[in-house]
GROMACS .gro file of C-alpha atoms in nm:
model
  488
    1MET     CA    1   8.912   1.537   6.553
    2ASN     CA    2   8.866   1.306   6.257
    3PHE     CA    3   8.864   1.481   5.921
    4ALA     CA    4   8.586   1.259   5.790
    5SER     CA    5   8.341   1.472   5.991
    6LEU     CA    6   8.510   1.814   5.959
    7PRO     CA    7   8.274   1.944   5.683
    8ASP     CA    8   7.976   1.861   5.909
    9ARG     CA    9   8.133   2.043   6.202
   10ARG     CA   10   8.215   2.354   5.999
   11ALA     CA   11   7.866   2.368   5.847
   12ALA     CA   12   7.702   2.336   6.189
   13HIS     CA   13   7.925   2.602   6.346
   14ASP     CA   14   7.926   2.863   6.067
   15PRO     CA   15   7.690   2.768   5.782
   16ASP     CA   16   7.753   3.073   5.563
   17GLY     CA   17   8.123   3.115   5.642
   18ALA     CA   18   8.380   3.093   5.364
   19ALA     CA   19   8.539   2.750   5.323
   20VAL     CA   20   8.736   2.710   5.001
   21SER     CA   21   8.765   2.877   4.660
   22ASP     CA   22   8.980   2.827   4.352
   23GLY     CA   23   8.918   3.120   4.118
   24ARG     CA   24   8.641   2.931   3.936
   25GLN     CA   25   8.407   2.868   4.226
   26SER     CA   26   8.374   2.956   4.592
   27LEU     CA   27   8.205   2.740   4.855
   28THR     CA   28   8.062   2.826   5.195
   29ASN     CA   29   8.077   2.568   5.471
   30THR     CA   30   7.723   2.449   5.394
   31GLN     CA   31   7.799   2.426   5.023
   32LEU     CA   32   8.121   2.235   5.097
   33LEU     CA   33   7.927   1.980   5.303
   34ASP     CA   34   7.659   1.942   5.034
   35ARG     CA   35   7.918   1.885   4.762
   36VAL     CA   36   8.116   1.639   4.977
   37ARG     CA   37   7.802   1.439   5.052
   38ALA     CA   38   7.712   1.429   4.681
   39ALA     CA   39   8.062   1.312   4.586
   40ALA     CA   40   8.061   1.053   4.865
   41ARG     CA   41   7.733   0.908   4.738
   42GLN     CA   42   7.877   0.895   4.385
   43LEU     CA   43   8.185   0.709   4.508
   44GLN     CA   44   7.961   0.460   4.684
   45ASP     CA   45   7.756   0.414   4.367
   46LEU     CA   46   8.084   0.336   4.189
   47GLY     CA   47   8.149   0.057   4.439
   48ILE     CA   48   8.400   0.241   4.661
   49GLY     CA   49   8.383   0.161   5.031
   50PRO     CA   50   8.590   0.135   5.350
   51GLY     CA   51   8.951   0.037   5.284
   52ASP     CA   52   8.938   0.108   4.911
   53VAL     CA   53   9.188   0.345   4.749
   54VAL     CA   54   9.094   0.639   4.527
   55ALA     CA   55   9.371   0.791   4.312
   56LEU     CA   56   9.345   1.163   4.231
   57LYS     CA   57   9.542   1.275   3.924
   58LEU     CA   58   9.428   1.635   3.938
   59THR     CA   59   9.565   1.985   3.920
   60ASN     CA   60   9.502   2.220   4.212
   61ARG     CA   61   9.125   2.269   4.221
   62ILE     CA   62   8.827   2.253   4.456
   63GLU     CA   63   8.733   1.906   4.336
   64PHE     CA   64   9.052   1.764   4.488
   65VAL     CA   65   8.938   1.886   4.831
   66LEU     CA   66   8.585   1.758   4.775
   67LEU     CA   67   8.708   1.411   4.682
   68LEU     CA   68   8.950   1.406   4.973
   69PHE     CA   69   8.668   1.458   5.223
   70ALA     CA   70   8.425   1.241   5.027
   71ALA     CA   71   8.661   0.944   5.029
   72TRP     CA   72   8.727   0.981   5.400
   73ARG     CA   73   8.355   1.014   5.468
   74ILE     CA   74   8.301   0.658   5.342
   75GLY     CA   75   8.621   0.515   5.493
   76ALA     CA   76   8.829   0.513   5.174
   77THR     CA   77   9.193   0.615   5.125
   78VAL     CA   78   9.328   0.880   4.887
   79THR     CA   79   9.653   0.855   4.692
   80PRO     CA   80   9.744   1.180   4.511
   81VAL     CA   81   9.906   1.140   4.169
   82ASN     CA   82  10.134   1.399   4.011
   83PRO     CA   83   9.947   1.517   3.696
   84SER     CA   84  10.276   1.554   3.507
   85MET     CA   85  10.367   1.188   3.547
   86THR     CA   86  10.407   0.966   3.244
   87ASP     CA   87  10.152   0.691   3.183
   88VAL     CA   88  10.416   0.437   3.295
   89GLU     CA   89  10.459   0.615   3.630
   90VAL     CA   90  10.085   0.660   3.683
   91ASP     CA   91  10.015   0.295   3.607
   92ARG     CA   92  10.285   0.188   3.851
   93GLN     CA   93  10.141   0.396   4.136
   94VAL     CA   94   9.783   0.291   4.065
   95LYS     CA   95   9.878  -0.076   4.064
   96ASP     CA   96  10.103  -0.056   4.371
   97SER     CA   97   9.836   0.126   4.572
   98GLY     CA   98   9.561  -0.106   4.455
   99ALA     CA   99   9.346   0.193   4.359
  100ARG     CA  100   8.996   0.097   4.246
  101LEU     CA  101   8.920   0.438   4.098
  102LEU     CA  102   9.135   0.700   3.922
  103VAL     CA  103   8.995   1.053   3.894
  104VAL     CA  104   9.150   1.257   3.612
  105GLU     CA  105   9.118   1.591   3.438
  106ASP     CA  106   8.852   1.593   3.168
  107HIS     CA  107   9.104   1.597   2.881
  108ALA     CA  108   9.327   1.310   2.996
  109ALA     CA  109   9.255   0.950   3.094
  110PRO     CA  110   9.565   0.728   3.100
  111VAL     CA  111   9.526   0.356   3.041
  112THR     CA  112   9.505   0.167   3.369
  113ASP     CA  113   9.400  -0.194   3.335
  114GLY     CA  114   9.144  -0.300   3.592
  115THR     CA  115   9.093   0.046   3.741
  116ALA     CA  116   8.780   0.253   3.682
  117VAL     CA  117   8.838   0.608   3.557
  118LEU     CA  118   8.621   0.910   3.641
  119ALA     CA  119   8.661   1.245   3.462
  120VAL     CA  120   8.649   1.525   3.717
  121GLY     CA  121   8.386   1.710   3.513
  122ALA     CA  122   8.145   1.423   3.582
  123LEU     CA  123   8.173   1.465   3.959
  124ALA     CA  124   7.827   1.490   4.116
  125LYS     CA  125   7.726   1.838   4.231
  126GLU     CA  126   7.369   1.794   4.349
  127GLY     CA  127   7.318   1.741   4.720
  128VAL     CA  128   7.163   1.428   4.867
  129SER     CA  129   6.868   1.430   5.105
  130SER     CA  130   7.042   1.204   5.354
  131ASP     CA  131   7.352   0.997   5.391
  132HIS     CA  132   7.524   0.776   5.642
  133ALA     CA  133   7.720   0.925   5.929
  134PRO     CA  134   8.087   0.988   5.845
  135HIS     CA  135   8.314   0.685   5.883
  136VAL     CA  136   8.524   0.785   6.186
  137ASP     CA  137   8.820   0.556   6.258
  138SER     CA  138   9.154   0.701   6.367
  139SER     CA  139   9.335   0.384   6.260
  140ALA     CA  140   9.194   0.391   5.906
  141LEU     CA  141   9.438   0.472   5.629
  142ALA     CA  142   9.383   0.832   5.514
  143LEU     CA  143   9.661   0.902   5.264
  144LEU     CA  144   9.906   0.705   5.053
  145ILE     CA  145  10.181   0.951   4.958
  146TYR     CA  146  10.430   0.816   4.707
  147THR     CA  147  10.791   0.913   4.748
  148SER     CA  148  11.093   0.787   4.558
  149GLY     CA  149  11.320   0.557   4.755
  150THR     CA  150  11.689   0.481   4.747
  151THR     CA  151  11.603   0.162   4.563
  152GLY     CA  152  11.465   0.375   4.281
  153VAL     CA  153  11.116   0.230   4.328
  154PRO     CA  154  10.853   0.477   4.459
  155LYS     CA  155  10.713   0.374   4.795
  156GLY     CA  156  10.367   0.438   4.938
  157VAL     CA  157  10.391   0.623   5.270
  158MET     CA  158  10.093   0.509   5.478
  159LEU     CA  159   9.942   0.792   5.684
  160ASP     CA  160   9.638   0.709   5.894
  161HIS     CA  161   9.382   0.950   6.037
  162ALA     CA  162   9.565   0.956   6.371
  163ASN     CA  163   9.876   1.080   6.186
  164ILE     CA  164   9.703   1.368   6.010
  165ASP     CA  165   9.494   1.457   6.315
  166ALA     CA  166   9.813   1.489   6.519
  167MET     CA  167  10.006   1.677   6.251
  168THR     CA  168   9.737   1.935   6.180
  169GLU     CA  169   9.684   2.006   6.550
  170MET     CA  170  10.061   2.053   6.589
  171GLY     CA  171  10.058   2.290   6.292
  172ARG     CA  172   9.762   2.486   6.424
  173LEU     CA  173   9.936   2.543   6.755
  174SER     CA  174  10.283   2.617   6.616
  175LEU     CA  175  10.163   2.860   6.348
  176ASP     CA  176   9.890   3.009   6.570
  177ILE     CA  177   9.621   2.964   6.304
  178GLY     CA  178   9.262   3.057   6.384
  179PRO     CA  179   8.926   3.142   6.222
  180ALA     CA  180   9.047   3.485   6.108
  181ASP     CA  181   9.317   3.333   5.889
  182ARG     CA  182   9.302   3.278   5.515
  183CYS     CA  183   9.553   3.045   5.350
  184LEU     CA  184   9.669   3.079   4.989
  185LEU     CA  185   9.762   2.741   4.840
  186ILE     CA  186  10.031   2.758   4.571
  187LEU     CA  187  10.212   2.426   4.622
  188PRO     CA  188  10.083   2.115   4.441
  189LEU     CA  189   9.819   1.905   4.610
  190PHE     CA  190   9.995   1.582   4.519
  191HIS     CA  191  10.246   1.671   4.793
  192VAL     CA  192  10.171   1.615   5.160
  193ASN     CA  193  10.277   1.975   5.231
  194GLY     CA  194  10.002   2.116   5.011
  195ILE     CA  195   9.739   1.888   5.164
  196VAL     CA  196   9.837   1.922   5.529
  197VAL     CA  197   9.973   2.277   5.565
  198SER     CA  198   9.756   2.462   5.314
  199ILE     CA  199   9.424   2.270   5.324
  200LEU     CA  200   9.370   2.056   5.633
  201THR     CA  201   9.535   2.273   5.898
  202PRO     CA  202   9.351   2.596   5.813
  203LEU     CA  203   9.018   2.416   5.768
  204LEU     CA  204   9.067   2.245   6.105
  205ALA     CA  205   9.131   2.586   6.265
  206GLY     CA  206   8.812   2.736   6.121
  207ALA     CA  207   9.003   2.938   5.861
  208SER     CA  208   8.937   2.956   5.486
  209VAL     CA  209   9.146   2.847   5.189
  210VAL     CA  210   9.211   3.003   4.848
  211ILE     CA  211   9.350   2.763   4.588
  212ALA     CA  212   9.566   2.927   4.323
  213GLY     CA  213   9.442   2.734   4.022
  214ARG     CA  214   9.708   2.853   3.780
  215ARG     CA  215  10.071   2.747   3.774
  216PHE     CA  216  10.287   2.967   3.998
  217ASP     CA  217  10.398   3.286   3.824
  218PRO     CA  218  10.615   3.529   4.023
  219HIS     CA  219  10.491   3.822   3.812
  220SER     CA  220  10.125   3.769   3.901
  221PHE     CA  221  10.166   3.623   4.252
  222PHE     CA  222  10.139   3.950   4.442
  223ASP     CA  223   9.837   4.053   4.233
  224LEU     CA  224   9.668   3.743   4.373
  225VAL     CA  225   9.779   3.835   4.726
  226GLU     CA  226   9.632   4.185   4.690
  227GLN     CA  227   9.309   4.042   4.549
  228GLU     CA  228   9.252   3.754   4.795
  229ARG     CA  229   9.414   3.903   5.108
  230PRO     CA  230   9.554   3.579   5.254
  231THR     CA  231   9.720   3.581   5.594
  232PHE     CA  232   9.975   3.309   5.515
  233PHE     CA  233  10.099   3.068   5.249
  234SER     CA  234  10.358   2.792   5.217
  235ALA     CA  235  10.627   2.771   4.948
  236VAL     CA  236  10.972   2.636   4.866
  237PRO     CA  237  11.300   2.833   4.850
  238THR     CA  238  11.291   2.840   4.469
  239ILE     CA  239  10.964   3.035   4.480
  240TYR     CA  240  11.094   3.279   4.738
  241GLY     CA  241  11.408   3.325   4.529
  242MET     CA  242  11.194   3.411   4.223
  243LEU     CA  243  10.994   3.664   4.424
  244ALA     CA  244  11.306   3.816   4.574
  245ALA     CA  245  11.446   3.860   4.222
  246LEU     CA  246  11.152   4.070   4.098
  247PRO     CA  247  11.244   4.421   3.980
  248ASP     CA  248  11.298   4.678   4.254
  249ASP     CA  249  10.994   4.877   4.146
  250VAL     CA  250  10.762   4.586   4.242
  251ARG     CA  251  10.623   4.706   4.575
  252PRO     CA  252  10.306   4.506   4.649
  253ASP     CA  253  10.062   4.553   4.936
  254THR     CA  254  10.146   4.260   5.164
  255SER     CA  255   9.977   4.398   5.473
  256SER     CA  256   9.738   4.102   5.497
  257LEU     CA  257  10.021   3.848   5.530
  258ARG     CA  258  10.131   3.742   5.878
  259PHE     CA  259  10.400   3.503   5.754
  260GLY     CA  260  10.512   3.262   5.484
  261VAL     CA  261  10.625   2.906   5.551
  262CYS     CA  262  10.947   2.795   5.382
  263GLY     CA  263  11.028   2.426   5.352
  264ALA     CA  264  11.102   2.120   5.134
  265ALA     CA  265  11.464   2.228   5.070
  266PRO     CA  266  11.735   2.428   5.249
  267ALA     CA  267  11.711   2.807   5.227
  268SER     CA  268  11.996   3.045   5.298
  269ALA     CA  269  11.973   3.283   5.592
  270GLU     CA  270  12.060   3.562   5.347
  271LEU     CA  271  11.753   3.488   5.132
  272LEU     CA  272  11.519   3.472   5.431
  273ASN     CA  273  11.647   3.799   5.578
  274ARG     CA  274  11.654   3.981   5.243
  275PHE     CA  275  11.300   3.867   5.160
  276GLU     CA  276  11.157   3.985   5.491
  277ALA     CA  277  11.336   4.320   5.468
  278ARG     CA  278  11.190   4.382   5.122
  279TYR     CA  279  10.833   4.255   5.157
  280GLY     CA  280  10.764   4.320   5.524
  281PHE     CA  281  10.649   3.979   5.643
  282PRO     CA  282  10.859   3.697   5.795
  283LEU     CA  283  10.942   3.360   5.646
  284VAL     CA  284  10.942   3.077   5.899
  285GLU     CA  285  11.162   2.792   5.782
  286GLY     CA  286  11.065   2.438   5.873
  287TYR     CA  287  11.174   2.081   5.810
  288GLY     CA  288  10.994   1.755   5.760
  289LEU     CA  289  10.927   1.465   5.530
  290SER     CA  290  10.633   1.263   5.404
  291GLU     CA  291  10.715   0.983   5.647
  292GLY     CA  292  10.651   1.230   5.930
  293THR     CA  293  10.321   1.358   5.783
  294CYS     CA  294  10.493   1.674   5.657
  295GLY     CA  295  10.657   1.869   5.942
  296SER     CA  296  10.885   1.799   6.235
  297THR     CA  297  11.042   2.137   6.314
  298VAL     CA  298  10.956   2.499   6.243
  299ASN     CA  299  11.080   2.841   6.347
  300PRO     CA  300  10.830   3.017   6.576
  301VAL     CA  301  10.597   3.272   6.419
  302ALA     CA  302  10.591   3.488   6.731
  303GLY     CA  303  10.906   3.371   6.912
  304PRO     CA  304  11.273   3.400   6.817
  305ARG     CA  305  11.335   3.294   6.456
  306ARG     CA  306  11.686   3.177   6.379
  307ALA     CA  307  11.759   3.211   6.009
  308GLY     CA  308  11.977   2.927   5.891
  309THR     CA  309  11.808   2.680   6.125
  310VAL     CA  310  11.485   2.489   6.059
  311GLY     CA  311  11.351   2.573   6.402
  312LEU     CA  312  11.219   2.385   6.702
  313PRO     CA  313  11.028   2.056   6.719
  314PHE     CA  314  10.652   2.078   6.675
  315PRO     CA  315  10.468   2.026   7.006
  316GLY     CA  316  10.433   1.654   7.067
  317GLN     CA  317  10.741   1.559   6.863
  318GLU     CA  318  11.092   1.472   6.973
  319ILE     CA  319  11.415   1.521   6.781
  320ARG     CA  320  11.727   1.323   6.856
  321ILE     CA  321  12.071   1.337   6.692
  322VAL     CA  322  12.271   1.012   6.686
  323ASP     CA  323  12.614   0.910   6.564
  324ALA     CA  324  12.699   0.620   6.332
  325GLU     CA  325  12.665   0.374   6.623
  326GLY     CA  326  12.321   0.504   6.717
  327THR     CA  327  12.439   0.685   7.030
  328GLU     CA  328  12.277   1.019   7.104
  329VAL     CA  329  12.514   1.315   7.075
  330GLY     CA  330  12.506   1.651   7.245
  331PRO     CA  331  12.432   2.004   7.119
  332GLY     CA  332  12.652   2.122   6.833
  333THR     CA  333  12.754   1.772   6.723
  334ASP     CA  334  12.645   1.652   6.381
  335GLY     CA  335  12.466   1.322   6.338
  336GLU     CA  336  12.160   1.160   6.184
  337VAL     CA  337  11.828   1.329   6.260
  338LEU     CA  338  11.572   1.102   6.427
  339VAL     CA  339  11.207   1.196   6.479
  340LYS     CA  340  10.947   1.054   6.717
  341GLY     CA  341  10.581   1.141   6.762
  342PRO     CA  342  10.223   1.051   6.671
  343ASN     CA  343  10.286   1.198   6.325
  344VAL     CA  344  10.531   0.921   6.225
  345MET     CA  345  10.388   0.713   5.941
  346ARG     CA  346  10.238   0.369   5.984
  347GLY     CA  347  10.498   0.242   5.736
  348TYR     CA  348  10.562   0.179   5.367
  349LEU     CA  349  10.285  -0.004   5.186
  350GLY     CA  350  10.382  -0.368   5.130
  351ARG     CA  351  10.743  -0.310   5.239
  352PRO     CA  352  10.776  -0.432   5.600
  353GLU     CA  353  11.155  -0.473   5.579
  354GLU     CA  354  11.209  -0.117   5.459
  355THR     CA  355  10.968   0.006   5.725
  356ALA     CA  356  11.164  -0.178   5.994
  357ARG     CA  357  11.487  -0.018   5.874
  358VAL     CA  358  11.360   0.339   5.905
  359ILE     CA  359  11.136   0.309   6.212
  360VAL     CA  360  11.322   0.163   6.508
  361ASP     CA  361  11.162   0.166   6.855
  362GLY     CA  362  10.924   0.437   6.735
  363TRP     CA  363  11.204   0.660   6.606
  364LEU     CA  364  11.199   0.760   6.238
  365HIS     CA  365  11.550   0.752   6.092
  366THR     CA  366  11.543   1.035   5.838
  367GLY     CA  367  11.885   0.983   5.680
  368ASP     CA  368  11.937   1.360   5.710
  369VAL     CA  369  12.237   1.502   5.896
  370GLY     CA  370  12.222   1.794   6.135
  371HIS     CA  371  12.274   1.919   6.488
  372LEU     CA  372  12.078   2.081   6.767
  373ASP     CA  373  12.191   2.393   6.949
  374ALA     CA  374  12.158   2.446   7.323
  375GLU     CA  375  11.804   2.582   7.284
  376GLY     CA  376  11.688   2.292   7.067
  377TYR     CA  377  11.693   2.461   6.723
  378LEU     CA  378  11.781   2.218   6.446
  379THR     CA  379  12.037   2.300   6.177
  380LEU     CA  380  12.066   2.070   5.876
  381VAL     CA  381  12.412   2.019   5.731
  382GLY     CA  382  12.345   1.735   5.488
  383ARG     CA  383  12.073   1.505   5.370
  384SER     CA  384  12.004   1.154   5.255
  385LYS     CA  385  12.310   1.020   5.079
  386ASP     CA  386  12.225   1.080   4.716
  387MET     CA  387  11.898   1.271   4.712
  388ILE     CA  388  11.868   1.571   4.480
  389ILE     CA  389  11.630   1.855   4.565
  390ARG     CA  390  11.519   2.049   4.258
  391GLY     CA  391  11.286   2.336   4.341
  392GLY     CA  392  11.154   2.149   4.645
  393GLU     CA  393  11.105   1.821   4.456
  394ASN     CA  394  11.290   1.522   4.602
  395ILE     CA  395  11.468   1.317   4.337
  396TYR     CA  396  11.650   0.991   4.404
  397PRO     CA  397  11.914   0.916   4.138
  398LYS     CA  398  11.861   0.539   4.142
  399GLU     CA  399  11.523   0.572   3.967
  400ILE     CA  400  11.681   0.772   3.684
  401GLU     CA  401  11.987   0.547   3.665
  402ASP     CA  402  11.761   0.244   3.626
  403VAL     CA  403  11.593   0.408   3.328
  404LEU     CA  404  11.925   0.500   3.165
  405THR     CA  405  12.082   0.157   3.210
  406GLY     CA  406  11.774   0.009   3.045
  407ASP     CA  407  11.919   0.132   2.717
  408PRO     CA  408  12.134  -0.144   2.563
  409SER     CA  409  12.417   0.097   2.483
  410VAL     CA  410  12.466   0.200   2.846
  411LEU     CA  411  12.696   0.001   3.070
  412GLU     CA  412  12.671   0.224   3.375
  413ALA     CA  413  12.507   0.553   3.472
  414ALA     CA  414  12.568   0.793   3.758
  415VAL     CA  415  12.315   1.068   3.826
  416ILE     CA  416  12.406   1.364   4.045
  417GLY     CA  417  12.260   1.698   4.144
  418VAL     CA  418  12.457   2.008   4.053
  419PRO     CA  419  12.403   2.365   4.174
  420ASP     CA  420  12.157   2.581   3.983
  421GLU     CA  421  12.070   2.942   4.057
  422LYS     CA  422  11.699   2.905   3.985
  423TRP     CA  423  11.617   2.550   4.101
  424GLY     CA  424  11.880   2.498   4.372
  425GLU     CA  425  11.989   2.179   4.199
  426VAL     CA  426  11.933   2.020   3.860
  427VAL     CA  427  11.986   1.663   3.743
  428VAL     CA  428  12.296   1.566   3.544
  429ALA     CA  429  12.379   1.217   3.415
  430TYR     CA  430  12.719   1.062   3.349
  431ILE     CA  431  12.709   0.772   3.106
  432GLN     CA  432  12.964   0.493   3.050
  433PRO     CA  433  12.895   0.310   2.720
  434ARG     CA  434  12.920  -0.062   2.671
  435PRO     CA  435  13.250  -0.160   2.507
  436GLY     CA  436  13.249  -0.095   2.135
  437VAL     CA  437  12.908   0.077   2.141
  438THR     CA  438  12.820   0.441   2.078
  439VAL     CA  439  12.559   0.606   2.298
  440ASP     CA  440  12.285   0.794   2.114
  441LEU     CA  441  12.191   1.087   2.342
  442THR     CA  442  11.874   1.160   2.147
  443THR     CA  443  11.756   0.806   2.221
  444LEU     CA  444  11.838   0.851   2.592
  445ARG     CA  445  11.645   1.178   2.608
  446GLU     CA  446  11.346   1.013   2.444
  447LEU     CA  447  11.370   0.722   2.688
  448CYS     CA  448  11.369   0.964   2.983
  449ALA     CA  449  11.075   1.156   2.835
  450ARG     CA  450  10.872   0.835   2.819
  451SER     CA  451  10.965   0.708   3.163
  452LEU     CA  452  11.029   1.007   3.390
  453THR     CA  453  10.839   1.312   3.508
  454GLY     CA  454  10.986   1.633   3.366
  455PHE     CA  455  11.167   1.749   3.678
  456LYS     CA  456  11.348   1.412   3.705
  457ARG     CA  457  11.493   1.424   3.354
  458PRO     CA  458  11.864   1.509   3.327
  459THR     CA  459  11.940   1.854   3.192
  460GLY     CA  460  12.281   1.735   3.080
  461PHE     CA  461  12.436   1.407   2.963
  462PHE     CA  462  12.810   1.342   2.977
  463VAL     CA  463  12.952   1.035   2.808
  464VAL     CA  464  13.279   0.921   2.972
  465GLU     CA  465  13.512   0.626   2.926
  466ALA     CA  466  13.478   0.526   3.290
  467ILE     CA  467  13.281   0.652   3.590
  468ALA     CA  468  13.490   0.725   3.899
  469LYS     CA  469  13.482   0.461   4.175
  470ASN     CA  470  13.590   0.472   4.538
  471ALA     CA  471  13.818   0.229   4.721
  472VAL     CA  472  13.546  -0.034   4.758
  473GLY     CA  473  13.441  -0.017   4.393
  474LYS     CA  474  13.128   0.192   4.437
  475ILE     CA  475  13.056   0.496   4.220
  476ASP     CA  476  13.219   0.795   4.387
  477LYS     CA  477  12.951   1.061   4.353
  478VAL     CA  478  13.128   1.299   4.589
  479SER     CA  479  13.429   1.329   4.361
  480LEU     CA  480  13.208   1.320   4.051
  481ARG     CA  481  13.004   1.612   4.180
  482ALA     CA  482  13.316   1.806   4.283
  483ALA     CA  483  13.477   1.752   3.941
  484HIS     CA  484  13.163   1.863   3.763
  485VAL     CA  485  13.136   2.183   3.965
  486ALA     CA  486  13.505   2.257   3.918
  487ALA     CA  487  13.472   2.217   3.541
  488SER     CA  488  13.160   2.434   3.518
   0.00000   0.00000   0.00000
């Protein structure tokens, strides 16, 4: 099933059935198709066609979904842009992706030389009498998802229609989603999780979607659940921790919910069990990454869930654990997690060497460390060497270090993640000044504010005479992190 034609299929099967809503507007399947066709015609009138890239710098709203399907209908590619990014970061992604059009909120239009800008309020709403058949090509590029790399330079993960078709069908089967389901979207749509788990998979299954338009608020979340009656939603451990910490007298009606999906960062078995005991619906923990079109393992909804593990492989995927020499190891032995399946990305845009390093003989080398048990459940024990996970957001220190060392007073910078009760981890920077120079921390904070999205900015700066090194002269982040925690 190619998603370019999904609105047509839904409208033909159930014209008046609910499709998607966002608190401001609600669309039936027929209305969804009409709006998608109108937006597709507008994109064509703006010169967008097969192979072109459309960048969406939007908050969670119906128009994101409309533009997603409209772009695919005419054979174009979508690259989601985090709305909280600085102009520098937006410009970099737009240029790297080669986007010909950037769609923005009505109140903000960053400067992007050579790229047309469309305010979302100007998106066409009127239907068209006729249009061309949807552009159906499984090999066409569907999504360009940007993820920070160990080089510090964000990379475009190329996902084609075959990738998302495979991933959504795997998700439909594993989570047992059908027409009676209703998904509540609370994660951002600039992440592949929000797009795939909370939009595409339920729409593929004939279900409906409710988009929470406002920023997540634990105090109003269950009011929304009681009002919209969703059957499932997807969130990160930080969100579940906030909900679990609500006062004891908060006793919402959660009877509509079959389950919640927990992913993007490790969650403790204690949190998962405590949450289910309090609110009466299970959390199924999963694991995946953008390079694998979102998910690779998940605990069964109906079968045995093993808290503390990230579950079993999705149907159609294989998981292998290998040692440092690349030899597969047996159950219970830690090693690097490798993933294989039709969900594995096409590669990194314009980076064939990096692609060749992470995809070898069809196996995606995740850089994460874990082990399988005898029944095939995956437990993660570590992750990519330096990556920080703050509230489900992946942060690679090199990007932040490059910004800091751009200040002439900084000789060297080491960025680490340190434990935080609310966010799981927060960013901390250690700074070594150039000889005879004093570091101005106000200047560094201003530099970070100009160059980095808010969640990437260090919450603490520590100026030291020298940053610890290991035996081969590399910054020893293990000892740096341990010393920081011990001193806290």
